[in-house]
């Protein structure tokens, strides 16, 4: 696989590991948050932590949209799906996320709701065209990477004058979440720098992260998702800190340009507008951190069309997902981790997606942790 | 309970007096084909008899009587519900034969006889049913394991997905051989008979909504010939064999780790994966270790016999790409751990829940 | 969530679609979000959409830098 295999080369990884070992100063700790779930997955899957010196600690950030979606929004999606005229289309990642009352989309489907897993927003459009008597609702989640495909689907629906298609929009914004984490620093969260998003940055470019370097003095290196990309970026962060620099650097230049994808940005700006505030699991209400459909596209907005309300729902009080998502705690600091909460029976959202900090730790690295369920 | 046999013989149940040929080209299965009457007898005669013909079926009894070999026997049963029914490299018919044959063979036994039970959805095209039965017959003849009894049921439209097949198999275990999932010991060597993930990727390539094109064929195959060569080469040094079907290599190794109370340490770089399978998994966000196989086996063997076993496997067409991929290790937590090509380690876990393509 | 893979464009199709290939596996995707896509280009594929083009020179530069950092420059 071109542009993949080259960035998974074992010899180069060991070379980078040696460089890291000599570059990391013994007299300090380096605490880096990888924002994206994709990076969390790569770090766990390739065992990268084994290649890092002990004084470099990776903190798994909130960049897994499944993990940060609050329970109330899942409850609302399930309520929508239970409407007998509704066909709810969703990415497969959401199927097992626990909702209130032990419910989930996969259980709602078993109970008779018409829920279909799709690979792309275009599949949802096709279903709406093929089944004009059904109200097809696309359950849209994701960061800036996944938003443009939703925008295009809405544009396409408008062009085709599809009257039975709408979107339940839960798209959220990366820089706003980073800002919320940095603003909350000190409450158990200490971060020396960020391994920045890959494909989010392919869309939004480099500029939106400048605030973190300028206002919060945190270096950021935008990094590809392959293991060498991650190691290289960690090394770049270490060098920035050692040299007293604080910049936004772009390690993933092969896919990320300075401006990002202007066409995709324009699509998103035409169809969506900022919400004043949006609830994130773990971070709480974050101002200007999510999108909703503009009034001009109200016909395609499932929230308006079906009068969706988001009931306030509580997580399991013992669940530490919130603190884990902020980087204040590690998965094995949670009493539920590996006992009642496992990927088979997730209590919290971090255990659901394989990109979640807890699922990655449990699935790939639980030999590291003290608490081992038998 | 109505266990209708594959009753078919001319002049026995179906007579020439009323018999009009089934319209296999355009006809469909209807409820009368499962009602125990003439229509059912004719369906069985024209489709199943033609495809699976052998002495036992020809007797037309509700059961088949056969000579039992001396010694220990192995028995297995397996239901097949694959979707789509026809996939690159096979179909539900050949799969149902291979699946039962392989489950018997994994005990080291020589598979002898199969039974087949069909649950067919009303409206299912007769042409597809004939194609499946013929494929089953071809697989059974190639394997030398006849289907000697069977059953047919038809359910209303919407109550099944085309056709479901359950096959049961029996086989004879060679004297002195006692393979079992609890026999792996620390230090034992782990082998796989070839590239992993081919079947799952071939089937998924034809799934609605996932559609992609690739040249990958299902590896669906009967493995008892390979197994016989392996038993001849390694004999009592062979601890166990298993075919990593649903859940893939990852699930199978975890099962054995539990049964044998050991851990496994495997090497990522040693595990054969075809480039197209790796690419399809990359696209779908899947791990080849979790993807199903239908013509591969893993074997655990005492270390001293490993080289001879590997050589014997590679000498067989179905074991050409066999490889040593790791070893059993002492581990009271029974973890399956994999060393990545970087030297980093990670756990190889069971798949949580259903294998949902990880889109994002 | 942001799983994406670099794939090679093998054919341009109507309606801003394209056929892409990854090591012998091919698929139809939308290229509506990226301008000036030609056959032979590599694009980053995410949930059925091309998100950006892969810059071959930048990829080489990054690899060279990785080799340099790894102390393994030829």
XYZ file of C-alpha atoms in Angstrom, chain B residues 80-86 92 119-125 128 132 155-165 207-208:
30
model
C -24.633 -22.132 7.675
C -26.380 -18.795 7.228
C -23.868 -16.964 5.031
C -24.976 -13.818 3.209
C -24.683 -13.542 0.276
C -25.302 -17.202 -0.566
C -22.964 -17.092 -3.557
C -23.335 -21.915 0.934
C -34.485 -24.540 5.717
C -35.675 -22.748 2.594
C -37.548 -19.461 2.380
C -40.736 -19.419 0.356
C -40.060 -17.787 -3.004
C -36.452 -18.962 -3.232
C -35.559 -19.563 -6.907
C -30.421 -21.155 -7.047
C -26.379 -24.873 -4.266
C -40.771 -21.441 5.840
C -42.862 -18.425 4.861
C -41.305 -15.515 3.052
C -39.464 -13.269 5.460
C -38.911 -16.042 8.012
C -35.476 -16.987 6.645
C -32.833 -15.431 4.426
C -32.983 -17.526 1.240
C -31.683 -20.819 2.539
C -30.047 -22.050 5.716
C -28.153 -25.342 5.744
C -22.189 -7.381 0.868
C -24.662 -4.646 0.181
